[in-house]
Amino acid sequence: MSSVAEARAAPSRARPDPERARERTLLLLAAPALLVLGVLFVWPLLRLLSMSVADGTLAQFEKAALDSLYIAVLWDSMEIALFVTAICLVLAYPVSLWLVQAGRLGFILGMFFLLLPFWTSVLVRTYAWMVLLGRSGVINRMLRDWGLIEAPLPLLHNLTGVLIGMVHVLLPYMVFPIYAALLRIDPDLKRAAEGLGAPAWRVFLRVTLPLSLPGVFAGCALVFVISLGFFITPALLGGGRVIMIAMLIEQQVREFLDWPFAAALATVLLAATLVIYAALGRLTGGQAHAAR
Amino acid sequence: MSIRMTRRGVLGTSLAAAALPMPALAQAKPDRIVVNISGGAMTNLFRRTYFAEFEKRHGIRVVDTSPVDFGKLRAMVESGNVEWTVTELGGQDFVRAQQMNLLEPLDLSIIDLSRYPEAVRNTTHTFPSSVYSTVMAYRTDVFPNNMHPKGWAEFWDVRRFPGPRTLRNHPVDNLEFALLADGVAPDKLYPIDLERAFAKLDEIRPHVTVWWTTGAQPAQLLVDREVVLASGWNGRFYDIARRGAPVAVEWQGGSAKQNAFGIPRGARNAVWGNHFLQVMTDPKLQAVYATELAYPGLHPDVMNHVEESVKPHLPTTPENLAKQFWLGVDWWTEHGQRAQEAWNRWMLRRG
Amino acid sequence: MDLTVRGVVRRFGPVTALAGVDLTVAEGELLTILGPSGSGKTTLLKVVAGFEIPDEGTVRLGSEDVTLAPPRQRDVGMVFQNYALFPHLTVAQNVAFPLEMRRMPKPERDRRVAEALALVELAGYEARLPRQLSGGQQQRVALARAIVFNPRLLLLDEPFGALDRKLRESMQLEVRRLQRRLKLTTLFITHDQEEALILSDRVAVMNAGRIEQVGTPGDVYARPATRFVADFVGESNLLEGRASGDAAAEVPGLGRIALARAAGAAGDRTTLLLRPEALRVGAEAAALPNRAHGRIVETVFLGLSVKLRLRLDGGLELLARLPLRPSEPLPAAEGETVPLGFAPEDVHVVGG
């Protein structure tokens, strides 16, 4: 460690530092993407911010951050995003494990089913869930025919429905980072662990799982952040009982044209997201480093 | 010198000649206009009726876009980059669009409204295209023999009329329905007593299994037997009933309102927008539209072109109109945001 | 503990990776599997370690048949080509891993880890992560991890390939010392013939899924059993000729060559091996029974020796390797023709 740190701290003055040169090249390569991001993302973001304080006061923020309605909805949104993230993780990990060792055909099939939701419009997808999950939907009818339940299960128009619909769409965002992390693990490490006396479950707990953590954290961050922005799925599958902050922002933008307030709400959401993101990054920074 | 003079003379003459056809150029036909409407089944119907007629009369292609989006309208007008020639204006937005100066004034020398009802004849910026209504619908197999709730007081009566219900996840209409259920006279609805309305909504809340978001939902929920009673737009119920679903509409307490069209301020071919709206005043085309969607236009002759069997399904027959109230657009324009916030707050309350 | 491999066959679809391998490693012995890539040596290692199940044949450790046993039940320590250290665990945790899996109590575990690290001279590095170590240090950790639990067998899979030459040589000696001291039965895989000759008690040369010869390094070098072994191990002059029935052979381009003994019945095809260091050049060639003249077409200096490529009149080329002494000049320069010669006892009849 110390020798590495010294080498870093004292680059010879005469020779160009290869590390720096490499960073410069990478920056150059990333320049087009950064430019696009700057124009299409940062600029509108700044405009959004400026819109929220257009009247010269922080009144919009006061309302967005102090009104119990918006705090409650923001909190609910975080909770839902957390649920979705947790469920996605539990489902995605085994799927990723399977994908890594699946043959070519299995991999293609798995990917196909994972990506299917992306090829369907959000409305079609959501109505399909309604057909499946409704009171007299396919699932409830099947369960009743088999005598497993007497009254239909409330699977739709509540939190359950929202979670099912959101997990369906967001699962790939969890699978891909975990899959990538698992794929990066040298297969010799598992062989080494086995050869050193570890049964399969201990190989998993002691080697595979810790080494896949960077992927797990990346997937969680991705799913969590995307979840916070959902509004069509919760509006349709929540039956009105589930309100997420993005739904309120959309309401302000589209229905009331109160863009300053919408901007303030969006900024509060962005700030909350960044705080969580930073916290997660702190938590995972060390991990990701260790597993490299 | 003289040559130069001559030259200038020649140049001047040719410029003058070039300037001659200018007025004609200003009236030159564009190759297309853009009409923004709600989309879905409506697009096909528009294509068959108003679009086809306009293209026939004027030889200008009509391109359709969707959906109707008030925010986008505002953004377009304010950025000066107006893509639409004509746009539909959803819900109460036509009043706000005019208030916010987002519309071109209509040219009533092109649009002939002389035979339209008194109340809308002198419109300045918005074209009253059709009437629709938020009404109650029920399953005829659950409530046969005309034994269904007649009015919102009975909709609220869950003991006599048990079963899950659906209402829109929006304060518009629902606050009125609640007040009607609580015994407020239809002409005393406005200004709306929010507290009283929400107190009444508290009663029905446990029996509303779904608060719907899109227009297709209440009809589908009835078809799927997810609910037995619903509020919804009359055309949606008309559509599923026509296709054989055991669903019928109760007009008592319906909330009637007009649909409107307008020309965004700064639209490039505003003249042709006016011509398009004139096509939309044709009662024969309005009748085709009404027969298909149950949203009749306001031309008084439209009923003469509609078959008898269709009439009971239209909100504008005298019998049906007598049972409904006209939504207080002005109240909602002024208090909509406050009411929505109250609604969100109420929705968020657990239980 | 001794290792016995009997009749092991492993096929991958149409490819036969192991075509019937028999091998015995005696207790405490270091046996090297030497072969080019694709010869099946890695597959053989995997079969012994338990990562591959053979289609036919048996693997025994001592008297126990482990052919079908999973790797974790074999008690075999292995050093992987890329070391396969757990990147998220410290040096101490890496070395403790096999002990942890054997549920050894913590104090005992710590003591053993400290011992093993001391053995590989890495005491004090316990808390480091693998990526904070040099290649040589990483390898020592891998070695410590492979021996800390007193395995019945130690497997080394080309462990020195990634090291630079100097480090490689010192690591080779260190491993050898450690293996002798702990009396570890060791199977060592390499494609580097020099490494194999330096390290091993015995060498098994593999080619195309078979073992071509097993013997001491000296045996394999001086008396290769097959043409492949003769060619693969060390530098060689391979002469194709026909046996003359008596202690001689007829080689095109060289004529009649005297041998120490008969190379077969008269007229039999035979391959003769003459190591470059056995070929004499210059004055000392005159006294030898087998003589010729060759022109020096190439001279390569190799530090302590010099390698000459010589072309004979008939076009035959021979390699000679002469010791280089500062006091003595080279017998001749490039382009000159010099006398050459070799003794009958320095010619080995391959397969004879």
Short mmCIF file of N, CA and C in Angstrom, two decimals, chain B residues 114-203:
data_model
loop_
_atom_site.label_atom_id
_atom_site.label_comp_id
_atom_site.label_asym_id
_atom_site.label_seq_id
_atom_site.Cartn_x
_atom_site.Cartn_y
_atom_site.Cartn_z
N SER B 114 -74.01 30.45 -36.72
CA SER B 114 -75.27 31.19 -36.60
C SER B 114 -76.40 30.32 -36.10
N ARG B 115 -76.34 29.03 -36.33
CA ARG B 115 -77.45 28.19 -35.89
C ARG B 115 -77.12 27.46 -34.58
N TYR B 116 -75.97 27.75 -34.01
CA TYR B 116 -75.58 27.10 -32.75
C TYR B 116 -76.38 27.69 -31.58
N PRO B 117 -76.46 26.99 -30.48
CA PRO B 117 -77.20 27.52 -29.32
C PRO B 117 -76.65 28.88 -28.90
N GLU B 118 -77.54 29.68 -28.40
CA GLU B 118 -77.24 31.03 -27.95
C GLU B 118 -75.95 31.09 -27.11
N ALA B 119 -75.85 30.18 -26.16
CA ALA B 119 -74.78 30.24 -25.16
C ALA B 119 -73.38 30.14 -25.77
N VAL B 120 -73.26 29.46 -26.90
CA VAL B 120 -71.93 29.27 -27.45
C VAL B 120 -71.72 30.05 -28.76
N ARG B 121 -72.74 30.72 -29.23
CA ARG B 121 -72.68 31.34 -30.54
C ARG B 121 -71.60 32.42 -30.61
N ASN B 122 -71.39 33.11 -29.48
CA ASN B 122 -70.45 34.23 -29.52
C ASN B 122 -69.07 33.90 -28.96
N THR B 123 -68.73 32.64 -29.02
CA THR B 123 -67.39 32.25 -28.52
C THR B 123 -66.32 33.00 -29.30
N THR B 124 -65.22 33.32 -28.62
CA THR B 124 -64.18 34.10 -29.29
C THR B 124 -62.96 33.26 -29.64
N HIS B 125 -62.57 32.32 -28.78
CA HIS B 125 -61.32 31.59 -28.98
C HIS B 125 -61.47 30.08 -29.05
N THR B 126 -62.56 29.55 -28.49
CA THR B 126 -62.68 28.09 -28.44
C THR B 126 -63.91 27.63 -29.18
N PHE B 127 -63.73 26.56 -29.93
CA PHE B 127 -64.81 26.01 -30.74
C PHE B 127 -65.47 24.86 -29.98
N PRO B 128 -66.79 24.98 -29.69
CA PRO B 128 -67.47 23.92 -28.94
C PRO B 128 -67.72 22.73 -29.87
N SER B 129 -66.96 21.67 -29.71
CA SER B 129 -67.03 20.59 -30.70
C SER B 129 -68.09 19.56 -30.37
N SER B 130 -68.21 19.18 -29.11
CA SER B 130 -69.18 18.14 -28.76
C SER B 130 -69.46 18.18 -27.26
N VAL B 131 -70.46 17.40 -26.87
CA VAL B 131 -70.83 17.34 -25.47
C VAL B 131 -70.57 15.92 -24.96
N TYR B 132 -69.99 15.81 -23.77
CA TYR B 132 -69.87 14.50 -23.14
C TYR B 132 -70.25 14.64 -21.69
N SER B 133 -70.39 13.51 -21.03
CA SER B 133 -70.90 13.55 -19.67
C SER B 133 -70.27 12.45 -18.84
N THR B 134 -69.96 12.78 -17.57
CA THR B 134 -69.52 11.74 -16.65
C THR B 134 -70.77 11.21 -15.97
N VAL B 135 -71.03 9.93 -16.24
CA VAL B 135 -72.30 9.36 -15.77
C VAL B 135 -72.05 8.10 -14.95
N MET B 136 -73.13 7.65 -14.33
CA MET B 136 -73.06 6.41 -13.58
C MET B 136 -73.38 5.26 -14.52
N ALA B 137 -72.66 4.14 -14.39
CA ALA B 137 -72.99 2.95 -15.17
C ALA B 137 -73.05 1.77 -14.22
N TYR B 138 -73.80 0.75 -14.60
CA TYR B 138 -73.99 -0.40 -13.71
C TYR B 138 -74.08 -1.67 -14.53
N ARG B 139 -73.90 -2.77 -13.86
CA ARG B 139 -74.07 -4.07 -14.53
C ARG B 139 -75.53 -4.45 -14.49
N THR B 140 -76.09 -4.72 -15.66
CA THR B 140 -77.53 -5.02 -15.72
C THR B 140 -77.85 -6.39 -15.15
N ASP B 141 -76.86 -7.28 -15.07
CA ASP B 141 -77.16 -8.60 -14.48
C ASP B 141 -77.15 -8.54 -12.96
N VAL B 142 -76.44 -7.58 -12.39
CA VAL B 142 -76.43 -7.44 -10.93
C VAL B 142 -77.66 -6.63 -10.47
N PHE B 143 -78.02 -5.63 -11.29
CA PHE B 143 -79.18 -4.80 -10.96
C PHE B 143 -80.20 -4.87 -12.10
N PRO B 144 -80.93 -6.01 -12.21
CA PRO B 144 -81.86 -6.16 -13.34
C PRO B 144 -83.20 -5.45 -13.07
N ASN B 145 -84.04 -5.46 -14.06
CA ASN B 145 -85.41 -4.94 -13.93
C ASN B 145 -85.44 -3.48 -13.45
N ASN B 146 -84.50 -2.71 -13.94
CA ASN B 146 -84.49 -1.28 -13.59
C ASN B 146 -84.35 -1.05 -12.08
N MET B 147 -83.75 -2.01 -11.37
CA MET B 147 -83.59 -1.88 -9.91
C MET B 147 -82.18 -1.40 -9.57
N HIS B 148 -81.66 -0.50 -10.36
CA HIS B 148 -80.30 0.00 -10.12
C HIS B 148 -80.37 1.36 -9.42
N PRO B 149 -79.24 1.83 -8.89
CA PRO B 149 -79.24 3.14 -8.22
C PRO B 149 -79.59 4.24 -9.23
N LYS B 150 -80.53 5.10 -8.84
CA LYS B 150 -80.90 6.21 -9.72
C LYS B 150 -80.44 7.49 -9.04
N GLY B 151 -79.27 7.91 -9.39
CA GLY B 151 -78.71 9.10 -8.77
C GLY B 151 -77.66 8.74 -7.74
N TRP B 152 -76.91 9.78 -7.36
CA TRP B 152 -75.74 9.53 -6.53
C TRP B 152 -76.07 9.20 -5.09
N ALA B 153 -77.24 9.64 -4.59
CA ALA B 153 -77.62 9.27 -3.23
C ALA B 153 -77.74 7.75 -3.14
N GLU B 154 -78.27 7.16 -4.19
CA GLU B 154 -78.43 5.70 -4.17
C GLU B 154 -77.11 4.98 -4.47
N PHE B 155 -76.26 5.63 -5.25
CA PHE B 155 -74.92 5.09 -5.47
C PHE B 155 -74.19 4.98 -4.13
N TRP B 156 -74.45 5.96 -3.27
CA TRP B 156 -73.82 5.98 -1.94
C TRP B 156 -74.45 4.93 -1.00
N ASP B 157 -75.64 4.46 -1.36
CA ASP B 157 -76.38 3.56 -0.45
C ASP B 157 -75.89 2.13 -0.65
N VAL B 158 -74.86 1.77 0.11
CA VAL B 158 -74.23 0.47 -0.13
C VAL B 158 -75.06 -0.68 0.45
N ARG B 159 -76.03 -0.36 1.30
CA ARG B 159 -76.83 -1.45 1.85
C ARG B 159 -77.86 -1.93 0.82
N ARG B 160 -78.51 -0.97 0.19
CA ARG B 160 -79.50 -1.36 -0.82
C ARG B 160 -78.84 -1.82 -2.12
N PHE B 161 -77.68 -1.24 -2.39
CA PHE B 161 -77.00 -1.59 -3.65
C PHE B 161 -75.57 -2.01 -3.35
N PRO B 162 -75.42 -3.23 -2.80
CA PRO B 162 -74.07 -3.66 -2.41
C PRO B 162 -73.19 -3.97 -3.64
N GLY B 163 -71.90 -3.97 -3.38
CA GLY B 163 -70.95 -4.33 -4.46
C GLY B 163 -69.86 -3.30 -4.61
N PRO B 164 -68.73 -3.72 -5.12
CA PRO B 164 -67.62 -2.78 -5.29
C PRO B 164 -67.90 -1.74 -6.37
N ARG B 165 -67.34 -0.56 -6.16
CA ARG B 165 -67.56 0.56 -7.07
C ARG B 165 -66.23 1.13 -7.55
N THR B 166 -66.29 1.89 -8.62
CA THR B 166 -65.10 2.64 -9.03
C THR B 166 -65.47 4.08 -9.34
N LEU B 167 -64.60 4.99 -8.90
CA LEU B 167 -64.75 6.42 -9.21
C LEU B 167 -63.41 6.92 -9.73
N ARG B 168 -63.44 8.08 -10.38
CA ARG B 168 -62.20 8.60 -10.94
C ARG B 168 -61.27 9.11 -9.84
N ASN B 169 -59.99 8.89 -10.01
CA ASN B 169 -59.01 9.40 -9.06
C ASN B 169 -58.74 10.87 -9.36
N HIS B 170 -59.74 11.70 -9.12
CA HIS B 170 -59.66 13.10 -9.48
C HIS B 170 -60.82 13.82 -8.80
N PRO B 171 -60.60 15.05 -8.34
CA PRO B 171 -61.71 15.72 -7.65
C PRO B 171 -62.85 16.16 -8.59
N VAL B 172 -62.55 16.46 -9.84
CA VAL B 172 -63.61 16.91 -10.75
C VAL B 172 -64.71 15.85 -10.81
N ASP B 173 -65.94 16.27 -10.83
CA ASP B 173 -67.13 15.40 -10.85
C ASP B 173 -67.40 14.77 -9.48
N ASN B 174 -66.35 14.19 -8.89
CA ASN B 174 -66.57 13.46 -7.64
C ASN B 174 -67.08 14.36 -6.52
N LEU B 175 -66.54 15.58 -6.45
CA LEU B 175 -66.99 16.50 -5.40
C LEU B 175 -68.47 16.83 -5.62
N GLU B 176 -68.82 17.05 -6.90
CA GLU B 176 -70.22 17.32 -7.22
C GLU B 176 -71.11 16.13 -6.88
N PHE B 177 -70.64 14.93 -7.28
CA PHE B 177 -71.43 13.73 -7.01
C PHE B 177 -71.67 13.58 -5.50
N ALA B 178 -70.63 13.83 -4.71
CA ALA B 178 -70.74 13.69 -3.26
C ALA B 178 -71.78 14.67 -2.71
N LEU B 179 -71.74 15.91 -3.21
CA LEU B 179 -72.69 16.91 -2.73
C LEU B 179 -74.11 16.53 -3.14
N LEU B 180 -74.27 16.03 -4.38
CA LEU B 180 -75.59 15.59 -4.82
C LEU B 180 -76.08 14.46 -3.93
N ALA B 181 -75.16 13.53 -3.60
CA ALA B 181 -75.52 12.41 -2.74
C ALA B 181 -75.93 12.91 -1.36
N ASP B 182 -75.35 14.04 -0.96
CA ASP B 182 -75.62 14.59 0.37
C ASP B 182 -76.86 15.48 0.36
N GLY B 183 -77.54 15.56 -0.78
CA GLY B 183 -78.80 16.30 -0.83
C GLY B 183 -78.70 17.73 -1.32
N VAL B 184 -77.54 18.14 -1.84
CA VAL B 184 -77.42 19.49 -2.37
C VAL B 184 -78.13 19.56 -3.72
N ALA B 185 -78.89 20.63 -3.94
CA ALA B 185 -79.62 20.78 -5.21
C ALA B 185 -78.63 21.05 -6.33
N PRO B 186 -78.92 20.53 -7.55
CA PRO B 186 -77.98 20.68 -8.67
C PRO B 186 -77.63 22.15 -8.95
N ASP B 187 -78.51 23.07 -8.72
CA ASP B 187 -78.20 24.47 -9.01
C ASP B 187 -77.50 25.16 -7.85
N LYS B 188 -77.26 24.40 -6.74
CA LYS B 188 -76.59 25.00 -5.58
C LYS B 188 -75.21 24.37 -5.35
N LEU B 189 -74.69 23.69 -6.38
CA LEU B 189 -73.41 22.98 -6.21
C LEU B 189 -72.25 23.95 -6.01
N TYR B 190 -72.29 25.08 -6.73
CA TYR B 190 -71.15 26.01 -6.71
C TYR B 190 -71.49 27.24 -5.91
N PRO B 191 -70.54 27.78 -5.17
CA PRO B 191 -69.19 27.24 -4.97
C PRO B 191 -69.21 25.96 -4.16
N ILE B 192 -68.31 25.06 -4.48
CA ILE B 192 -68.29 23.75 -3.84
C ILE B 192 -67.84 23.87 -2.38
N ASP B 193 -68.60 23.22 -1.51
CA ASP B 193 -68.22 23.14 -0.09
C ASP B 193 -67.29 21.93 0.06
N LEU B 194 -65.97 22.20 0.02
CA LEU B 194 -65.00 21.11 0.01
C LEU B 194 -65.16 20.18 1.22
N GLU B 195 -65.33 20.81 2.38
CA GLU B 195 -65.37 20.03 3.61
C GLU B 195 -66.54 19.05 3.58
N ARG B 196 -67.69 19.57 3.16
CA ARG B 196 -68.88 18.74 3.11
C ARG B 196 -68.72 17.63 2.07
N ALA B 197 -68.11 17.99 0.93
CA ALA B 197 -67.94 16.99 -0.13
C ALA B 197 -67.02 15.85 0.33
N PHE B 198 -65.91 16.19 0.96
CA PHE B 198 -64.98 15.14 1.40
C PHE B 198 -65.57 14.31 2.53
N ALA B 199 -66.36 14.96 3.40
CA ALA B 199 -67.01 14.21 4.47
C ALA B 199 -67.93 13.14 3.87
N LYS B 200 -68.62 13.52 2.80
CA LYS B 200 -69.52 12.55 2.15
C LYS B 200 -68.70 11.47 1.44
N LEU B 201 -67.57 11.89 0.85
CA LEU B 201 -66.71 10.92 0.17
C LEU B 201 -66.15 9.88 1.14
N ASP B 202 -65.91 10.34 2.40
CA ASP B 202 -65.43 9.40 3.43
C ASP B 202 -66.34 8.18 3.52
N GLU B 203 -67.65 8.41 3.35
CA GLU B 203 -68.61 7.31 3.51
C GLU B 203 -68.44 6.25 2.42
#
